């Protein structure tokens, strides 16, 4: 029988796995020896050790977080998000691998939960697709189109019946994230989790993910199945380094987008626009069917550069002062493209 306290950080399956692993790690008894009585109670020192292990939880991170925060006030109502925001440094301050793993799991869940809270309900507008009737189809018959097609026919064939389906447009999205000195792991994780959650909930959206500093790195390709926990964990652990080469990143994005099956392809660049190496990115922006630029406000952000890239890419520039705004901005972009609000290039 397994009893879990309300404040426990593990579930029953994890407890069972732990018990099984402990059993298999026990040394075999000497030949001829009597196996220990399974009902024998543990020694007092073992009881204290196990009790202290079970008691370890999110509250153990509070003193470390307060120290990292310079003694300032923490958001005690959402310690999970505090762990996520500080994870890239926090993981080096923990005394054991078990605590580091606990912090990683809490940070991942907190990031996803925050994105879900910021997004709220989501849906994409539908458009009408017409075609010929096929047996077993549950599409609605377009009476006007069907009458025009069969007018004057002596015999009506199944192909003469026109049906219509309402469905969101398929979208292929390249999310390109600035991972240079101006960015931190929690911001990268927030943006990545946002597009992943949107793709999962909207069904008709596929995405690729490119991060960049002086060179681009593709973390996920279109149609690639990538574990979201691993993706967020890698980004939370990353430290912003290097120069900023936006030109190479945009070229990598178009290269990856060419793999898309749909023609509805869109690039979303999140940056402060302050490139420090490489060519002027405006030419690379022109290669996109649609490029939206989300400028993160900072003391050295370049609004004119961001606006020029968005204009050359046939898209629009958005400005955000906090990464909490990113999920809704990404959702807004997807709705705009799905509605066909911008003329085709």
Coordinates of C-alpha atoms in Angstrom, one line a residue:
X1 CA 0.0 0.0 0.0
X2 CA 1.3 3.4 -1.0
X3 CA 0.2 6.6 0.8
X4 CA 1.2 10.0 -0.6
X5 CA 1.0 13.2 1.4
X6 CA -0.7 16.2 -0.3
X7 CA 2.6 18.1 -0.5
X8 CA 4.5 15.2 -2.1
X9 CA 6.4 15.9 -5.3
X10 CA 6.1 12.4 -6.7
X11 CA 3.3 10.2 -7.9
X12 CA 2.6 6.5 -7.1
X13 CA 4.3 5.2 -10.2
X14 CA 7.5 7.0 -9.3
X15 CA 7.4 5.5 -5.8
X16 CA 6.9 2.0 -7.3
X17 CA 9.9 2.6 -9.7
X18 CA 12.0 3.7 -6.7
X19 CA 11.1 0.6 -4.7
X20 CA 11.8 -1.7 -7.6
X21 CA 15.2 0.0 -8.3
X22 CA 16.2 -0.3 -4.6
X23 CA 15.2 -4.0 -4.6
X24 CA 17.3 -4.8 -7.7
X25 CA 20.3 -2.8 -6.3
X26 CA 20.4 -4.9 -3.0
X27 CA 23.3 -7.4 -2.8
X28 CA 22.5 -11.0 -3.1
X29 CA 22.5 -12.8 0.4
X30 CA 25.4 -15.2 1.0
X31 CA 24.8 -18.9 0.2
X32 CA 22.9 -20.6 3.0
X33 CA 22.0 -17.3 4.7
X34 CA 18.4 -16.7 5.7
X35 CA 16.9 -13.7 3.8
X36 CA 16.0 -10.8 6.0
X37 CA 12.4 -10.6 7.3
X38 CA 10.5 -8.2 5.0
X39 CA 8.4 -7.0 7.9
X40 CA 11.4 -6.0 9.9
X41 CA 11.2 -2.2 10.7
X42 CA 14.0 0.0 9.4
X43 CA 16.6 1.3 11.8
X44 CA 16.1 4.7 13.3
X45 CA 18.9 6.3 11.3
X46 CA 17.4 4.9 8.0
X47 CA 14.0 6.3 9.1
X48 CA 15.4 9.8 9.6
X49 CA 17.3 9.7 6.3
X50 CA 14.2 8.7 4.3
X51 CA 12.1 11.2 6.2
X52 CA 14.5 14.0 5.2
X53 CA 14.5 12.9 1.6
X54 CA 10.7 12.9 1.4
X55 CA 10.5 16.3 3.0
X56 CA 12.7 17.8 0.3
X57 CA 10.6 19.9 -2.0
X58 CA 10.0 23.3 -3.6
X59 CA 10.5 25.1 -0.3
X60 CA 14.1 24.0 -0.2
X61 CA 14.9 26.4 -3.1
X62 CA 13.6 29.5 -1.3
X63 CA 16.8 30.4 0.6
X64 CA 18.9 30.0 -2.5
X65 CA 16.5 32.1 -4.6
X66 CA 16.4 34.8 -2.0
X67 CA 20.2 34.9 -2.0
X68 CA 20.3 35.1 -5.8
X69 CA 17.7 37.9 -5.6
X70 CA 19.9 39.9 -3.4
X71 CA 17.6 39.5 -0.4
X72 CA 14.7 41.0 -2.4
X73 CA 11.1 39.8 -2.3
X74 CA 10.2 36.8 -4.3
X75 CA 6.9 36.0 -5.8
X76 CA 6.0 33.3 -3.2
X77 CA 2.7 32.7 -5.0
X78 CA 4.5 31.3 -8.0
X79 CA 7.8 29.8 -6.8
X80 CA 7.8 27.4 -9.7
X81 CA 8.1 30.4 -12.2
X82 CA 10.9 31.9 -9.9
X83 CA 12.8 28.6 -10.3
X84 CA 12.3 28.7 -14.1
X85 CA 13.5 32.3 -14.4
X86 CA 16.6 31.6 -12.4
X87 CA 17.2 28.0 -13.5
X88 CA 20.3 28.6 -15.7
X89 CA 22.2 29.9 -12.6
X90 CA 20.2 28.0 -9.9
X91 CA 21.3 24.5 -11.1
X92 CA 24.9 25.3 -10.2
X93 CA 24.0 26.3 -6.7
X94 CA 22.2 23.1 -5.7
X95 CA 24.0 20.6 -3.5
X96 CA 22.8 17.3 -5.1
X97 CA 21.9 15.9 -8.5
X98 CA 18.5 15.0 -7.1
X99 CA 17.8 18.6 -6.2
X100 CA 19.0 19.8 -9.7
X101 CA 16.7 17.3 -11.4
X102 CA 13.8 18.4 -9.2
X103 CA 14.5 22.0 -10.1
X104 CA 14.6 21.1 -13.8
X105 CA 11.2 19.4 -13.7
X106 CA 9.6 22.2 -11.7
X107 CA 11.0 24.8 -14.2
X108 CA 9.7 22.9 -17.2
X109 CA 6.2 22.5 -15.8
X110 CA 6.2 26.2 -14.6
X111 CA 7.1 27.4 -18.1
X112 CA 4.4 25.4 -19.8
X113 CA 1.8 26.4 -17.2
X114 CA 2.7 30.1 -17.5
X115 CA 2.3 30.0 -21.3
X116 CA -1.1 28.3 -21.0
X117 CA -2.2 31.0 -18.5
X118 CA -1.0 33.8 -20.8
X119 CA -2.6 32.3 -23.9
X120 CA -6.0 31.4 -22.7
X121 CA -8.5 29.9 -25.2
X122 CA -7.1 29.7 -28.8
X123 CA -8.6 28.9 -32.2
X124 CA -7.9 29.8 -35.8
X125 CA -10.5 31.1 -38.3
X126 CA -11.7 28.7 -40.9
X127 CA -11.9 29.0 -44.7
X128 CA -14.0 27.1 -47.2
X129 CA -12.5 24.4 -49.4
X130 CA -14.6 23.0 -52.3
X131 CA -14.3 19.8 -54.1
X132 CA -16.1 16.8 -55.6
X133 CA -18.1 14.5 -53.5
X134 CA -16.4 11.3 -52.3
X135 CA -18.3 8.4 -50.7
X136 CA -18.1 8.5 -46.9
X137 CA -17.5 12.2 -46.8
X138 CA -19.3 14.2 -44.2
X139 CA -18.9 17.5 -46.0
X140 CA -21.9 19.7 -46.8
X141 CA -23.2 19.9 -50.3
X142 CA -22.8 23.2 -52.1
X143 CA -26.3 23.4 -53.7
X144 CA -25.6 26.4 -56.0
X145 CA -22.4 25.0 -57.3
X146 CA -23.8 21.6 -57.8
X147 CA -26.9 22.9 -59.7
X148 CA -24.6 24.9 -62.1
X149 CA -22.5 21.8 -62.7
X150 CA -25.4 19.4 -63.5
X151 CA -27.4 21.8 -65.5
X152 CA -28.1 20.2 -68.9
X153 CA -26.7 16.8 -67.9
X154 CA -28.9 13.8 -68.6
X155 CA -27.2 11.8 -65.9
X156 CA -25.7 13.0 -62.6
X157 CA -22.4 11.5 -61.7
X158 CA -20.9 11.6 -58.1
X159 CA -18.2 14.0 -59.4
X160 CA -20.9 16.5 -60.4
X161 CA -21.8 16.9 -56.7
X162 CA -19.8 19.8 -55.2
X163 CA -19.2 19.7 -51.4
X164 CA -17.5 22.2 -49.1
X165 CA -15.4 21.8 -46.0
X166 CA -14.6 24.4 -43.4
X167 CA -11.1 24.1 -41.9
X168 CA -8.2 26.3 -40.7
X169 CA -5.4 26.8 -43.1
X170 CA -2.3 24.7 -42.7
X171 CA 0.6 26.9 -41.6
X172 CA 4.4 26.3 -41.5
X173 CA 6.1 28.7 -39.1
X174 CA 9.8 29.4 -38.6
X175 CA 10.4 30.8 -35.1
X176 CA 13.8 32.5 -35.0
X177 CA 15.1 33.4 -31.6
X178 CA 17.9 35.8 -30.8
X179 CA 20.1 33.9 -28.2
X180 CA 22.9 36.5 -28.0
X181 CA 23.9 38.5 -25.0
X182 CA 20.6 40.3 -24.7
X183 CA 18.6 37.1 -24.1
X184 CA 18.3 34.6 -21.2
X185 CA 17.3 31.0 -21.0
X186 CA 13.9 31.6 -19.5
X187 CA 12.9 34.0 -22.3
X188 CA 14.0 31.6 -24.9
X189 CA 12.0 28.8 -23.2
X190 CA 8.9 31.0 -22.9
X191 CA 8.9 31.8 -26.6
X192 CA 9.6 28.2 -27.6
X193 CA 6.9 26.8 -25.3
X194 CA 4.4 29.3 -26.7
X195 CA 4.8 28.2 -30.3
X196 CA 4.9 24.5 -29.3
X197 CA 1.7 24.8 -27.3
X198 CA 0.0 26.8 -30.1
X199 CA 1.0 24.1 -32.6
X200 CA -0.3 21.4 -30.4
X201 CA -3.6 23.1 -29.7
X202 CA -4.3 24.4 -33.2
X203 CA -3.4 21.2 -35.0
X204 CA -2.9 22.7 -38.4
X205 CA 0.3 24.5 -37.4
X206 CA 3.7 23.0 -37.8
X207 CA 6.8 24.9 -36.7
X208 CA 10.6 24.9 -36.8
X209 CA 12.8 26.5 -34.2
X210 CA 16.1 28.3 -34.9
X211 CA 18.2 30.1 -32.2
X212 CA 21.1 32.2 -33.1
X213 CA 24.0 34.4 -31.8
X214 CA 26.9 34.7 -34.3
X215 CA 25.7 31.6 -36.0
X216 CA 22.2 29.9 -36.2
X217 CA 21.3 26.5 -34.7
X218 CA 18.2 24.5 -35.8
X219 CA 16.7 22.9 -32.7
X220 CA 13.6 21.6 -34.4
X221 CA 12.7 21.0 -38.0
X222 CA 9.3 20.9 -39.7
X223 CA 7.5 17.6 -39.3
X224 CA 10.0 16.6 -36.6
X225 CA 8.6 15.1 -33.4
X226 CA 10.5 16.8 -30.6
X227 CA 10.0 16.2 -26.9
X228 CA 8.8 19.5 -25.5
X229 CA 10.3 18.8 -22.0
X230 CA 13.8 18.3 -23.5
X231 CA 13.4 21.4 -25.7
X232 CA 12.5 23.6 -22.8
X233 CA 15.1 22.1 -20.6
X234 CA 17.9 22.8 -23.1
X235 CA 16.8 26.4 -23.5
X236 CA 16.4 27.0 -19.8
X237 CA 20.0 25.7 -19.3
X238 CA 21.4 28.0 -22.0
X239 CA 23.4 31.1 -21.3
X240 CA 23.2 34.0 -23.8
X241 CA 26.6 34.4 -25.4
X242 CA 28.3 35.7 -28.5
X243 CA 27.6 38.3 -31.1
X244 CA 24.4 38.8 -33.1
X245 CA 24.2 37.7 -36.8
X246 CA 20.6 38.2 -37.9
X247 CA 21.3 37.8 -41.6
X248 CA 22.6 34.2 -41.2
X249 CA 19.6 33.3 -38.9
X250 CA 17.1 34.6 -41.5
X251 CA 18.8 32.6 -44.3
X252 CA 18.7 29.5 -42.1
X253 CA 15.0 30.0 -41.5
X254 CA 14.1 30.3 -45.3
X255 CA 16.3 27.2 -46.0
X256 CA 14.3 25.2 -43.4
X257 CA 10.9 26.6 -44.5
X258 CA 11.5 25.2 -48.1
X259 CA 10.8 21.8 -46.6
X260 CA 7.2 22.7 -45.9
X261 CA 4.4 21.0 -47.9
X262 CA 2.1 24.0 -47.6
X263 CA 2.6 27.3 -49.3
X264 CA 1.4 29.2 -46.2
X265 CA 4.8 29.8 -44.8
X266 CA 5.6 32.5 -42.3
X267 CA 8.7 33.6 -40.4
X268 CA 8.6 35.1 -36.9
X269 CA 11.9 36.7 -35.7
X270 CA 12.2 37.7 -32.1
X271 CA 15.1 40.1 -31.5
X272 CA 16.1 43.5 -30.4
X273 CA 17.3 44.2 -34.0
X274 CA 20.9 45.1 -32.9
X275 CA 23.0 43.0 -35.2
X276 CA 26.8 43.2 -34.4
X277 CA 28.2 40.9 -37.1
X278 CA 27.2 39.8 -40.6
X279 CA 25.5 41.5 -43.5
X280 CA 22.5 43.8 -43.3
X281 CA 19.6 41.4 -42.7
X282 CA 17.1 43.4 -44.9
X283 CA 18.0 41.4 -48.0
X284 CA 17.6 38.1 -46.2
X285 CA 14.2 39.3 -45.0
X286 CA 13.0 39.8 -48.6
X287 CA 13.2 36.1 -49.2
X288 CA 10.2 35.4 -47.0
X289 CA 6.6 35.1 -48.2
X290 CA 5.7 36.6 -44.8
X291 CA 8.1 37.8 -42.0
X292 CA 6.9 39.2 -38.8
X293 CA 9.4 40.8 -36.4
X294 CA 8.8 41.0 -32.7
X295 CA 11.2 43.6 -31.2
X296 CA 12.1 43.2 -27.6
X297 CA 12.6 46.6 -26.1
X298 CA 16.0 47.4 -24.5
X299 CA 18.4 50.3 -24.1
X300 CA 20.1 49.4 -27.5
X301 CA 17.2 48.0 -29.5
X302 CA 17.0 49.1 -33.2
X303 CA 13.4 49.9 -34.1
X304 CA 14.3 51.1 -37.6
X305 CA 16.1 47.9 -38.4
X306 CA 13.2 45.7 -37.2
X307 CA 10.6 47.8 -39.1
X308 CA 12.7 47.5 -42.3
X309 CA 13.0 43.8 -42.0
X310 CA 9.3 43.4 -41.4
X311 CA 8.5 45.7 -44.4
X312 CA 10.9 43.8 -46.7
X313 CA 9.4 40.5 -45.5
X314 CA 5.8 41.6 -46.3
X315 CA 4.9 41.4 -42.6
X316 CA 4.5 43.6 -39.6
X317 CA 6.6 44.6 -36.6
X318 CA 5.4 44.2 -33.0
X319 CA 7.0 45.7 -29.9
X320 CA 7.0 44.0 -26.5
X321 CA 8.4 45.2 -23.3
X322 CA 8.0 41.9 -21.5
X323 CA 8.3 38.3 -22.6
X324 CA 4.9 37.7 -21.0
X325 CA 3.5 39.4 -24.1
X326 CA 5.1 36.9 -26.5
X327 CA 2.5 34.1 -26.4
X328 CA -0.4 36.4 -27.3
X329 CA 1.7 38.1 -30.0
X330 CA 2.5 34.8 -31.6
X331 CA -1.2 33.8 -31.5
X332 CA -2.2 37.1 -33.1
X333 CA 0.3 36.6 -35.9
X334 CA -1.0 33.1 -36.6
X335 CA -4.6 34.4 -36.7
X336 CA -3.6 37.2 -39.1
X337 CA -1.9 34.7 -41.5
X338 CA -4.7 32.2 -41.3
X339 CA -7.3 34.8 -42.1
X340 CA -5.4 35.8 -45.2
X341 CA -5.4 39.4 -43.9
X342 CA -2.3 40.2 -45.9
X343 CA -2.2 39.9 -49.7
X344 CA -0.2 37.0 -51.2
X345 CA 3.3 37.9 -52.4

